[in-house]
Amino acid sequence: MLEELGIRAKEAEKELMVASTVEKNAALKSIADALVMNADEIIEANAKDIQNGIDNGMSKSLLDRLKLDRERIEGMAQGVLDVVSLPDPVGRVLNSFERPNGLKIQKVSTPLGVIGVIFEARPNVTSDAAALALKSGNAVILRGGKEAINSNTKIAQVMRQAVKETGMNEDVIQLVENTTRESSTALMTLNGYVDVLIPRGGAGLIQAVVKNATVPVIETGVGNCHVYVDRDADIDMAVEIVFNAKTNRPSVCNAAESLLIHKDVAKEALVKIKEKLDEKEVELVGDKEAIDILKDSKASDGFEIEEATDEDWATEYLDYKMSVKIVDTLEEAIEHIYKYSSGHSECIVTESEDRANEFMDRVDSAAVYVNASTRFTDGGEFGFGAEIGISTQKLHARGPIGLPELQSFKYKVYGTGQIR
Amino acid sequence: MLEELGIRAKEAEKELMVASTVEKNAALKSIADALVMNADEIIEANAKDIQNGIDNGMSKSLLDRLKLDRERIEGMAQGVLDVVSLPDPVGRVLNSFERPNGLKIQKVSTPLGVIGVIFEARPNVTSDAAALALKSGNAVILRGGKEAINSNTKIAQVMRQAVKETGMNEDVIQLVENTTRESSTALMTLNGYVDVLIPRGGAGLIQAVVKNATVPVIETGVGNCHVYVDRDADIDMAVEIVFNAKTNRPSVCNAAESLLIHKDVAKEALVKIKEKLDEKEVELVGDKEAIDILKDSKASDGFEIEEATDEDWATEYLDYKMSVKIVDTLEEAIEHIYKYSSGHSECIVTESEDRANEFMDRVDSAAVYVNASTRFTDGGEFGFGAEIGISTQKLHARGPIGLPELQSFKYKVYGTGQIR
């Protein structure tokens, strides 16, 4: 059954690959309009998912993610319209050169082809992913979680109809309506039809995809992010950055999970940071040195800090919790990050350019910061307009995956009869 | 055991990632010198592989690929020296922009990390792959075929010693000495240590890697390449291009396997092409129209042409054999290629710019040619200096994989205390 979707996606992709910017934008505008026009039907379908969620004891926060109302649907439509205004990434000449034999070679961006997206219970991903795929000339096969199947089915139906009305093949957007584990595995192994698979969700989903997929994958989203407060840091700035990176939105992948502090400034910095984090009741776990400092400080009044385990250093809490380690040297901070980081985002707070450069050259993560919150690793914040996820692998895409990252390239070679 | 290699590779990679061009070139020169200095020992080790090959009934052509003599070893050393002169791909600023909040963001090329290479019985791949990996700042884990294990072990040992003598950690180059199937599978699933795996070899090896690998893979090398002779072709040019693409070196992936001819020029073109291909005794299989044309022509004297099956259209012969189809339209040619091509290289021979552009825009292959032989899809011919293979996937790298394709990137973000 999945193969049938694959065949149709490939067929639709042949036209979409060479569609003009005008055609693609018309389809996107039609989608945005249709989402708003059909908001009542979408809300009705969503109500079934919500009822099922309640019946199955779904948590309040998950129910909130799942729920659609008119405002949220208007937000989804606006997200699609935002993609209209982004530059078309297809057909850009990336490089151009001539060989001694007279061959003229152009390296030109092209769509990847068919993108598979596996995601969990957020129905807005359906329209976000479809819009980004369409604008970048890629057909998309969406496979959402069973918790949102009624919502997703309706949204996909509305989008397909809207695309069709502009004269485009509606199979540029397809939804896998079967939400069994088998359908998920089938999508992961749809070689020959799926050019890249992007999982959007928690660590469990991503690991399942990495383990089982035989199609190419872009791994996304796990962020065990570090902030290192250097010997030469502006301590007040460090306090603000750590507080923001940890507490601005703890549930997302670019939130900081681990704090490293140079021993020379450990006492002052840690006490001030702890005071600030107390405003949001952030739980700290730390190494012995960190615990000793806070035992002596006012901030420790009535507060017991547990010793951090090896597991703590490796954990993405996604919560109001943070691990703290005092390091003797910049080197030790870099080594700690090398050992425990998931390669997402890391920051050094320092006034020393040399030390900043050493940190940024040697820390091997998608985004490395000096004197700024890790929370900026985001397609919108980077100015990409939108993102389909944040890649933590090094192949193809790294960091926020925007429209340019949804491109491959090909070589166009212009000859006059050259042979070898 | 493989994990041990992975740990050592990651450790060595930490230094190699930030090594200077001078340091990397010194290591490469040391390798080139050492290969020549130790040629006798390498030849001695190779002699064992050759003897084992003879004892196991290895074919003459495989024995020839396996065999090393002084001249071939000098060729390997020269290949390493060629990489010295290539520009260092690491640390290039690919993009640079400032955000309204004052954040300065640089997108900078970085090594991929640890590259795994699985290859068959060509011992020269050992030094080729190691040199390209080293220059691009990547540690490499090599896993060659058991037929060449004595040669590969000696070559790796010589290279590691040469690297060490320049003060570099020799674990930047490691060889898997266990050549069981288990060691191969272990390398394909060495997640957390191998950042990308590149198979170099026949279709069987590549399929095994695609099926079994859980680490990111760059699929390489299968080339079912087409030449399409258009209605508006210069027929004499078409004859030369088809002859070259098919017979210049039939055993390689950029050789043409299938010939498509527009019906309006089919008779003249096919008769002339057949005459030329007869010089090399190329066997043709064709559709009914092609068979009819050649039945009526002189070229068919004493030559029976079989009708092409569906399997023929999909086959990479790698031999003096070619399938021929007469098409009614450019559209039909593009559709045929869409259905059967492996996405490697395709050529249109035409004097019409419009028809050339339509072909080149719509054919979704790594390299698309107008009026030139498909044999140019090659890192050397493209001016890349060297290649580690030719990618037929669309993720990350497409076409010849040179030094720039062995890079990832990261974002360096320079702030002054920015928070969200």
Coordinates of C-alpha atoms in Angstrom, one line a residue, chain B:
Chain B
M1 CA 36.3 -4.8 18.8
L2 CA 35.0 -2.4 16.2
E3 CA 33.9 -0.1 19.0
E4 CA 37.5 0.1 20.1
L5 CA 38.5 1.4 16.6
G6 CA 35.6 3.9 16.8
I7 CA 36.7 5.3 20.1
R8 CA 40.3 5.7 18.8
A9 CA 39.1 7.3 15.6
K10 CA 37.0 9.8 17.5
E11 CA 39.9 10.6 19.8
A12 CA 42.2 11.1 16.8
E13 CA 39.6 13.1 15.0
K14 CA 39.5 15.7 17.8
E15 CA 43.1 16.8 16.8
L16 CA 42.7 16.2 13.0
M17 CA 39.6 18.4 12.9
V18 CA 41.6 21.4 13.8
A19 CA 45.0 20.4 12.2
S20 CA 46.6 23.0 10.0
T21 CA 47.0 22.5 6.2
V22 CA 50.7 22.4 6.7
E23 CA 50.4 19.5 9.2
K24 CA 48.1 17.6 7.0
N25 CA 50.2 18.0 3.9
A26 CA 53.3 16.9 5.9
A27 CA 51.5 13.7 6.9
L28 CA 50.5 13.1 3.3
K29 CA 54.0 13.6 1.9
S30 CA 55.3 11.3 4.6
I31 CA 52.8 8.7 3.5
A32 CA 53.8 9.0 -0.2
D33 CA 57.5 8.6 0.7
A34 CA 56.8 5.7 3.0
L35 CA 54.8 3.8 0.3
V36 CA 57.7 4.0 -2.1
M37 CA 60.3 3.3 0.6
N38 CA 58.4 0.2 1.7
A39 CA 57.4 -1.0 -1.8
D40 CA 59.3 -4.3 -1.5
E41 CA 57.5 -5.2 1.8
I42 CA 54.1 -4.2 0.3
I43 CA 54.8 -6.3 -2.8
E44 CA 55.8 -9.2 -0.6
A45 CA 52.5 -9.0 1.3
N46 CA 50.6 -8.6 -1.9
A47 CA 52.3 -11.8 -3.2
K48 CA 50.5 -13.7 -0.5
D49 CA 47.1 -12.3 -1.6
I50 CA 47.9 -13.2 -5.2
Q51 CA 48.9 -16.8 -4.2
N52 CA 45.7 -17.1 -2.2
G53 CA 43.7 -15.8 -5.2
I54 CA 45.3 -18.3 -7.5
D55 CA 44.6 -21.1 -5.0
N56 CA 41.0 -20.1 -4.8
G57 CA 40.5 -19.9 -8.5
M58 CA 40.2 -16.1 -8.7
S59 CA 39.6 -14.8 -12.3
K60 CA 42.4 -13.2 -14.3
S61 CA 40.8 -9.8 -14.3
L62 CA 40.4 -9.8 -10.5
L63 CA 43.9 -11.0 -10.1
D64 CA 45.1 -8.1 -12.2
R65 CA 43.2 -5.6 -10.1
L66 CA 44.7 -7.1 -6.9
K67 CA 48.2 -7.2 -8.1
L68 CA 50.7 -4.6 -6.9
D69 CA 54.1 -3.9 -8.5
R70 CA 56.6 -1.1 -8.0
E71 CA 55.0 1.0 -10.7
R72 CA 51.5 0.7 -9.2
I73 CA 52.8 1.5 -5.8
E74 CA 54.5 4.6 -7.2
G75 CA 51.1 5.5 -8.8
M76 CA 49.5 5.2 -5.3
A77 CA 52.2 7.5 -3.9
Q78 CA 51.6 10.0 -6.7
G79 CA 47.9 9.8 -6.0
V80 CA 48.6 10.8 -2.4
L81 CA 50.9 13.7 -3.5
D82 CA 48.2 14.9 -5.9
V83 CA 46.0 15.4 -2.8
V84 CA 48.6 17.6 -1.2
S85 CA 48.2 20.2 -3.9
L86 CA 44.4 20.4 -3.6
P87 CA 43.0 23.2 -1.6
D88 CA 42.2 22.5 2.1
P89 CA 38.3 22.4 2.3
V90 CA 38.2 22.9 6.0
G91 CA 37.2 26.2 7.7
R92 CA 35.8 28.0 4.6
V93 CA 33.2 30.6 5.3
L94 CA 30.2 29.4 3.3
N95 CA 27.9 32.2 4.3
S96 CA 27.9 35.1 6.7
F97 CA 25.1 37.3 7.9
E98 CA 24.0 39.5 10.7
R99 CA 20.6 39.4 12.4
P100 CA 18.5 42.4 13.5
N101 CA 19.4 41.6 17.2
G102 CA 23.1 42.0 16.3
L103 CA 24.0 38.3 16.3
K104 CA 26.7 37.7 13.7
I105 CA 26.3 34.2 12.2
Q106 CA 29.0 32.4 10.1
K107 CA 28.4 29.1 8.3
V108 CA 31.7 27.4 8.2
S109 CA 32.8 24.1 6.6
T110 CA 34.0 21.4 9.0
P111 CA 35.1 17.8 8.6
L112 CA 32.4 15.2 8.7
G113 CA 34.2 13.4 11.5
V114 CA 34.9 9.7 11.1
I115 CA 34.4 8.2 7.6
G116 CA 34.0 4.5 7.1
V117 CA 34.9 3.0 3.7
I118 CA 34.0 -0.5 2.8
F119 CA 35.6 -1.7 -0.4
E120 CA 36.5 -4.8 -2.4
A121 CA 39.7 -6.2 -3.8
R122 CA 41.5 -3.1 -5.0
P123 CA 44.4 -2.3 -2.5
N124 CA 45.0 1.1 -4.0
V125 CA 41.7 2.3 -2.5
T126 CA 43.4 2.0 0.9
S127 CA 45.8 4.9 0.2
D128 CA 43.4 6.9 -2.0
A129 CA 40.6 6.9 0.6
A130 CA 43.0 7.6 3.4
A131 CA 44.6 10.5 1.7
L132 CA 41.3 12.2 0.8
A133 CA 40.0 11.7 4.3
L134 CA 43.1 13.0 5.9
K135 CA 43.3 16.2 3.8
S136 CA 39.6 16.9 4.5
G137 CA 40.2 16.6 8.2
N138 CA 38.4 13.3 8.6
A139 CA 39.6 10.2 10.4
V140 CA 39.0 7.0 8.4
I141 CA 38.2 3.4 9.2
L142 CA 38.9 1.2 6.2
R143 CA 37.4 -2.2 5.7
G144 CA 38.7 -3.9 2.5
G145 CA 37.9 -7.3 1.1
K146 CA 39.5 -10.4 2.5
E147 CA 41.1 -11.1 -0.9
A148 CA 43.5 -8.1 -0.3
I149 CA 43.9 -8.4 3.5
N150 CA 47.6 -8.9 3.5
S151 CA 48.2 -6.0 1.1
N152 CA 45.8 -3.7 2.9
T153 CA 47.3 -4.6 6.4
K154 CA 50.8 -3.8 5.2
I155 CA 49.7 -0.6 3.4
A156 CA 47.8 0.6 6.4
Q157 CA 50.7 -0.2 8.7
V158 CA 53.1 1.8 6.5
M159 CA 50.7 4.8 6.3
R160 CA 50.1 4.8 10.1
Q161 CA 53.8 4.8 10.8
A162 CA 54.4 7.6 8.3
V163 CA 51.6 9.7 9.9
K164 CA 53.0 9.1 13.3
E165 CA 56.5 10.2 12.3
T166 CA 55.1 13.7 11.6
G167 CA 53.7 13.9 15.1
M168 CA 50.1 13.2 14.1
N169 CA 48.0 10.6 15.9
E170 CA 48.2 7.5 13.7
D171 CA 44.6 6.5 14.5
V172 CA 43.4 9.0 11.9
I173 CA 43.9 6.0 9.6
Q174 CA 42.7 2.6 10.8
L175 CA 42.0 -0.7 9.1
V176 CA 39.6 -3.4 10.1
E177 CA 41.8 -6.5 10.0
N178 CA 38.9 -8.9 10.6
T179 CA 37.3 -9.5 7.2
T180 CA 34.4 -11.6 8.3
R181 CA 30.8 -10.6 7.4
E182 CA 30.3 -9.7 11.1
S183 CA 33.0 -7.1 11.0
S184 CA 31.4 -5.5 8.0
T185 CA 28.0 -5.4 9.6
A186 CA 29.6 -4.0 12.8
L187 CA 31.1 -1.1 10.9
M188 CA 27.7 -0.4 9.2
T189 CA 26.1 -0.1 12.6
L190 CA 28.8 1.8 14.5
N191 CA 26.4 4.7 15.4
G192 CA 28.0 7.4 17.5
Y193 CA 31.4 6.7 16.0
V194 CA 31.0 6.6 12.2
D195 CA 29.6 9.9 10.8
V196 CA 29.3 8.6 7.2
L197 CA 29.9 5.3 5.5
I198 CA 30.9 5.1 1.9
P199 CA 30.8 1.7 0.1
R200 CA 33.0 1.4 -2.9
G201 CA 32.4 -1.7 -5.1
G202 CA 29.8 -3.5 -7.1
A203 CA 26.0 -3.4 -6.8
G204 CA 25.9 -6.3 -4.3
L205 CA 28.1 -4.5 -1.8
I206 CA 26.2 -1.3 -2.2
Q207 CA 22.9 -2.9 -1.7
A208 CA 24.1 -4.7 1.4
V209 CA 25.3 -1.5 2.9
V210 CA 22.0 0.4 2.1
K211 CA 20.0 -2.4 3.6
N212 CA 22.0 -3.0 6.8
A213 CA 23.6 0.3 7.7
T214 CA 22.2 2.4 10.6
V215 CA 24.9 5.0 10.2
P216 CA 24.4 7.6 7.5
V217 CA 25.5 6.3 4.0
I218 CA 26.5 7.8 0.7
E219 CA 25.3 5.4 -1.9
T220 CA 27.7 5.2 -4.9
G221 CA 28.5 4.0 -8.2
V222 CA 25.7 2.1 -10.1
G223 CA 25.4 3.7 -13.5
N224 CA 22.7 2.8 -16.0
C225 CA 23.6 5.7 -18.2
H226 CA 21.7 6.8 -21.3
V227 CA 22.6 8.7 -24.5
Y228 CA 19.6 10.1 -26.3
V229 CA 20.1 11.1 -29.9
D230 CA 17.5 13.8 -30.6
R231 CA 15.6 14.7 -33.7
D232 CA 17.9 17.8 -34.0
A233 CA 21.1 15.9 -33.4
D234 CA 24.3 16.3 -35.4
I235 CA 24.4 12.6 -36.4
D236 CA 28.2 12.4 -36.8
M237 CA 28.7 13.9 -33.3
A238 CA 26.2 11.4 -32.0
V239 CA 28.1 8.5 -33.5
E240 CA 31.3 9.7 -31.8
I241 CA 29.7 10.3 -28.4
V242 CA 27.8 7.0 -28.3
F243 CA 30.9 5.1 -29.4
N244 CA 33.0 6.8 -26.7
A245 CA 30.4 6.6 -23.9
K246 CA 30.0 2.9 -24.6
T247 CA 33.4 1.6 -25.5
N248 CA 36.0 3.9 -24.0
R249 CA 36.0 1.9 -20.8
P250 CA 32.9 -0.3 -20.6
S251 CA 33.6 -1.6 -17.0
V252 CA 33.1 1.7 -15.2
C253 CA 29.9 3.3 -13.9
N254 CA 29.9 6.3 -16.2
A255 CA 29.9 4.2 -19.4
A256 CA 26.6 4.3 -21.4
E257 CA 24.4 1.3 -21.2
S258 CA 21.4 2.4 -23.2
L259 CA 20.8 4.3 -26.4
L260 CA 17.6 6.2 -27.2
I261 CA 17.0 7.6 -30.7
H262 CA 14.3 9.9 -32.0
K263 CA 12.3 8.3 -34.7
D264 CA 12.9 11.1 -37.2
V265 CA 16.6 10.4 -37.4
A266 CA 16.5 6.8 -36.2
K267 CA 17.4 5.1 -39.5
E268 CA 20.4 7.2 -40.4
A269 CA 21.7 7.5 -36.8
L270 CA 21.3 3.9 -35.8
V271 CA 22.9 2.5 -39.0
K272 CA 25.9 4.7 -38.5
I273 CA 26.2 4.1 -34.8
K274 CA 25.9 0.3 -35.4
E275 CA 28.7 0.5 -38.0
K276 CA 30.9 2.3 -35.5
L277 CA 30.1 0.0 -32.6
D278 CA 30.9 -3.0 -34.8
E279 CA 34.5 -1.9 -34.6
K280 CA 34.5 -3.0 -31.0
E281 CA 32.0 -5.9 -31.5
V282 CA 29.4 -4.3 -29.2
E283 CA 26.3 -6.5 -28.9
L284 CA 23.0 -4.7 -29.3
V285 CA 19.6 -5.6 -27.9
G286 CA 16.7 -3.4 -29.1
D287 CA 13.0 -2.7 -29.4
K288 CA 11.1 -3.8 -32.5
E289 CA 11.7 -0.6 -34.4
A290 CA 15.5 -0.7 -33.8
I291 CA 15.5 -4.4 -35.0
D292 CA 13.5 -3.5 -38.1
I293 CA 16.0 -0.7 -39.0
L294 CA 19.0 -2.9 -38.6
K295 CA 17.4 -5.8 -40.5
D296 CA 17.2 -3.5 -43.6
S297 CA 20.7 -2.2 -43.2
K298 CA 24.1 -3.4 -44.3
A299 CA 25.3 -3.4 -40.8
S300 CA 23.0 -6.3 -39.9
D301 CA 24.8 -8.7 -42.2
G302 CA 25.2 -11.9 -40.3
F303 CA 24.2 -10.3 -37.0
E304 CA 21.1 -11.2 -35.1
I305 CA 19.8 -8.6 -32.7
E306 CA 17.8 -9.8 -29.8
E307 CA 14.7 -8.0 -28.6
A308 CA 15.3 -6.1 -25.4
T309 CA 13.5 -7.2 -22.3
D310 CA 12.3 -5.0 -19.4
E311 CA 15.4 -6.3 -17.6
D312 CA 17.6 -5.1 -20.4
W313 CA 16.4 -1.6 -20.0
A314 CA 17.3 -1.7 -16.3
T315 CA 20.7 -3.4 -16.7
E316 CA 24.1 -1.9 -16.1
Y317 CA 26.0 -4.3 -18.5
L318 CA 29.5 -3.0 -17.7
D319 CA 30.4 -4.8 -20.9
Y320 CA 30.4 -4.4 -24.7
K321 CA 26.7 -4.6 -24.8
M322 CA 24.0 -1.9 -25.2
S323 CA 20.2 -1.6 -25.4
V324 CA 18.6 0.5 -28.1
K325 CA 15.1 2.1 -28.2
I326 CA 13.5 4.3 -30.8
V327 CA 11.3 7.0 -29.2
D328 CA 8.6 9.0 -30.8
T329 CA 9.3 12.2 -28.8
L330 CA 11.7 13.9 -26.4
E331 CA 9.0 13.4 -23.8
E332 CA 9.2 9.6 -24.3
A333 CA 12.9 9.7 -24.0
I334 CA 12.7 11.6 -20.7
E335 CA 10.0 9.2 -19.4
H336 CA 12.1 6.1 -20.3
I337 CA 15.1 7.6 -18.5
Y338 CA 12.9 8.4 -15.5
K339 CA 11.7 4.8 -15.3
Y340 CA 15.0 3.0 -15.8
S341 CA 17.9 5.3 -15.0
S342 CA 20.0 4.8 -11.8
G343 CA 20.4 8.6 -11.7
H344 CA 24.1 8.7 -12.6
S345 CA 24.7 10.3 -16.0
E346 CA 22.6 11.0 -19.1
C347 CA 23.3 12.8 -22.3
I348 CA 21.2 14.4 -25.0
V349 CA 22.8 15.0 -28.4
T350 CA 21.0 17.9 -30.1
E351 CA 21.6 21.2 -31.8
S352 CA 18.4 22.6 -30.3
E353 CA 19.0 24.7 -27.2
D354 CA 15.3 24.5 -26.1
R355 CA 15.3 20.7 -26.3
A356 CA 18.6 20.5 -24.5
N357 CA 17.3 22.7 -21.7
E358 CA 14.1 20.7 -21.4
F359 CA 16.1 17.4 -21.2
M360 CA 18.6 18.8 -18.7
D361 CA 16.0 20.4 -16.4
R362 CA 13.7 17.4 -16.3
V363 CA 16.1 14.5 -16.2
D364 CA 16.8 13.9 -12.5
S365 CA 20.4 12.5 -12.6
A366 CA 23.7 13.5 -10.9
A367 CA 25.1 14.7 -14.2
V368 CA 23.1 15.7 -17.3
Y369 CA 25.0 16.4 -20.6
V370 CA 24.3 18.0 -23.9
N371 CA 26.7 17.0 -26.7
A372 CA 29.3 15.3 -24.6
S373 CA 30.2 11.8 -23.5
T374 CA 28.9 10.5 -20.1
R375 CA 32.4 9.4 -19.4
F376 CA 33.2 12.8 -18.1
T377 CA 31.3 12.2 -14.8
D378 CA 34.5 11.8 -12.8
G379 CA 36.2 13.8 -10.1
G380 CA 39.4 14.2 -12.2
E381 CA 37.5 15.3 -15.3
F382 CA 35.4 17.8 -13.3
G383 CA 38.6 19.3 -12.0
F384 CA 38.1 18.1 -8.4
G385 CA 41.5 16.6 -8.4
A386 CA 40.4 13.3 -6.9
E387 CA 37.2 11.5 -5.8
I388 CA 36.3 8.9 -3.3
G389 CA 33.4 7.6 -5.4
I390 CA 30.4 8.9 -7.4
S391 CA 27.2 9.4 -5.4
T392 CA 23.9 8.4 -7.0
Q393 CA 21.9 9.5 -4.0
K394 CA 20.5 13.0 -3.6
L395 CA 21.3 13.6 0.1
H396 CA 24.5 15.4 0.9
A397 CA 26.6 14.6 -2.2
R398 CA 25.7 13.9 -5.8
G399 CA 28.1 13.0 -8.6
P400 CA 31.8 12.9 -8.0
I401 CA 32.6 13.1 -4.2
G402 CA 35.7 15.3 -3.9
L403 CA 37.2 17.1 -0.9
P404 CA 34.4 19.7 -0.6
E405 CA 31.8 16.9 -0.4
L406 CA 33.7 15.3 2.5
Q407 CA 32.7 18.4 4.6
S408 CA 29.9 19.2 6.9
F409 CA 29.4 22.7 8.3
K410 CA 28.6 24.4 11.5
Y411 CA 27.2 27.8 12.5
K412 CA 29.4 30.1 14.5
V413 CA 27.3 32.6 16.3
Y414 CA 28.9 35.8 17.8
G415 CA 26.9 37.6 20.4
T416 CA 27.2 40.4 22.9
G417 CA 24.8 38.9 25.5
Q418 CA 21.8 38.3 23.3
I419 CA 18.9 36.4 24.9
R420 CA 15.4 35.5 23.7

